[in-house]
XYZ file of C-alpha atoms in Angstrom:
50
model
C -7.489 -11.202 -12.145
C -10.182 -9.435 -10.147
C -8.056 -9.744 -6.999
C -5.172 -7.884 -8.663
C -7.550 -5.135 -9.760
C -8.957 -4.949 -6.228
C -5.461 -4.581 -4.733
C -4.609 -1.941 -7.349
C -7.693 0.099 -6.427
C -6.773 -0.115 -2.726
C -3.250 1.128 -3.448
C -4.596 4.032 -5.541
C -6.840 5.020 -2.629
C -4.022 4.619 -0.089
C -1.507 6.802 -1.974
C -3.085 10.180 -1.027
C -3.715 8.857 2.492
C -0.061 7.842 2.782
C 1.100 11.278 1.633
C -1.205 12.916 4.182
C 0.170 10.803 7.030
C 3.729 11.537 5.940
C 2.981 15.225 6.337
C 1.207 14.843 9.684
C 3.860 13.139 11.825
C 6.989 10.988 11.879
C 5.120 8.284 13.814
C 2.532 8.163 11.036
C 5.259 7.896 8.418
C 6.836 4.916 10.204
C 3.454 3.186 10.349
C 2.800 4.039 6.706
C 6.183 2.686 5.629
C 5.306 -0.611 7.327
C 1.928 -0.765 5.584
C 3.450 0.259 2.245
C 6.152 -2.402 2.613
C 3.543 -5.066 3.378
C 1.181 -3.902 0.639
C 3.985 -3.593 -1.914
C 5.390 -7.050 -1.181
C 1.883 -8.551 -1.294
C 1.203 -6.808 -4.600
C 4.481 -8.092 -6.086
C 4.189 -11.663 -4.792
C 0.504 -12.277 -5.505
C 0.597 -12.439 -9.342
C 3.579 -14.820 -9.331
C 1.637 -17.564 -7.547
C -1.378 -17.403 -9.850
């Protein structure tokens, strides 16, 4: 339960950072999309295995 909360906090912190990178450059947006894809899949898969 604490792990899910920890991941949620990380995502809340990353959201403004993601938006900032999207505005900075296209290279940053590609990197952010990769991180968001990984983070999103991890966030969706994690609770199912608990």
